[in-house]
Coordinates of C-alpha atoms in Angstrom, one line a residue:
X15 CA 15.6 14.0 9.5
X16 CA 13.2 15.1 7.3
X17 CA 13.8 14.1 4.2
X18 CA 15.1 10.8 4.9
X19 CA 11.9 10.5 5.5
X20 CA 10.4 11.7 2.4
X21 CA 13.3 8.6 0.6
X22 CA 11.7 5.9 2.7
X23 CA 7.6 7.5 2.2
X24 CA 8.3 7.7 -2.0
X25 CA 10.3 4.2 -1.5
X26 CA 8.2 2.3 0.3
X27 CA 4.8 3.9 -1.2
X28 CA 5.9 3.4 -4.9
X29 CA 7.6 -1.0 -4.0
X30 CA 3.4 -1.1 -2.3
X31 CA 1.6 0.1 -5.0
X32 CA 3.5 -2.2 -7.5
X33 CA 3.3 -4.9 -5.5
X34 CA -0.8 -4.7 -5.1
X35 CA -0.9 -4.7 -8.4
X36 CA 1.1 -7.3 -9.1
X37 CA -0.5 -9.3 -6.5
X38 CA -4.0 -8.4 -7.9
X39 CA -3.8 -9.5 -11.7
X40 CA -2.3 -12.4 -10.4
X41 CA -6.4 -12.6 -9.4
X42 CA -8.0 -11.1 -12.0
X43 CA -11.2 -9.3 -12.2
X44 CA -14.0 -10.0 -9.5
X45 CA -17.2 -10.4 -11.2
X46 CA -19.2 -12.5 -8.2
X47 CA -19.6 -10.0 -5.2
X48 CA -21.4 -13.4 -3.3
X49 CA -20.6 -14.3 0.0
X50 CA -19.2 -17.7 -1.1
X51 CA -16.7 -16.0 -3.6
X52 CA -16.0 -12.7 -1.8
X53 CA -14.7 -15.6 1.0
X54 CA -12.3 -17.3 -1.7
X55 CA -11.0 -13.8 -2.5
X56 CA -10.0 -12.9 0.7
X57 CA -8.8 -16.2 1.4
X58 CA -6.6 -16.1 -1.5
X59 CA -5.0 -12.6 -0.8
X60 CA -4.2 -13.1 2.7
X61 CA -1.4 -16.0 1.4
X62 CA -0.8 -13.6 -1.7
X63 CA 3.4 -13.0 -1.4
X64 CA 2.5 -9.3 -3.6
X65 CA -0.2 -8.3 -1.5
X66 CA 1.2 -9.1 2.2
X67 CA 3.9 -7.1 0.9
X68 CA 2.2 -5.0 -0.1
X69 CA 0.1 -4.8 3.4
X70 CA 3.6 -4.1 5.4
X71 CA 5.2 -1.7 2.6
X72 CA 2.0 1.1 3.3
X73 CA 1.4 0.3 6.2
X74 CA 5.4 2.4 5.9
X75 CA 4.6 4.9 4.1
X76 CA 1.8 5.6 6.5
X77 CA 4.2 5.8 9.7
X78 CA 6.6 6.7 8.0
X79 CA 4.2 9.8 6.7
X80 CA 2.8 10.3 9.7
X81 CA 6.0 11.0 11.3
X82 CA 7.1 13.4 9.0
X83 CA 3.9 15.0 10.1
X84 CA 5.2 15.8 13.4
X85 CA 8.4 16.6 12.4
X86 CA 7.4 18.4 9.1
X87 CA 5.0 21.5 8.4
X88 CA 1.7 20.3 6.3
X89 CA 2.7 22.2 3.6
X90 CA 5.6 20.7 2.4
X91 CA 5.1 16.7 4.3
X92 CA 1.3 16.8 2.2
X93 CA 3.3 17.7 -0.5
X94 CA 6.3 15.6 -0.5
X95 CA 3.7 12.2 -0.3
X96 CA 0.8 12.9 -3.0
X97 CA 2.8 10.8 -6.3
X98 CA 0.4 11.4 -8.5

C-alpha cells in the first residue's frame, strides 16, 4: 500500500508542478501589485485550466502524503516526498 501511495504522490506532484508552470507562463510576470491588476490576475487564474489542474494535482499529492505518513514511518515518507 505504501508503494502505491508513493507512486501517486510522485506522479501527482510532478503533474502539479508541470501544470502550474505552464499555467503561470501563460500570464507572464506580475509587475503591478495594485489592487486592480491583482484582482484581474486572480480572476484569470481561476479560469485557467492549467492552474485548476495544478491545484487538484497538488491536493491529491497532499492527501496521499498525509495518508503515507499515517501508515509509514516519517523517516520513510519525508525523503520519498522530497523530489528536488
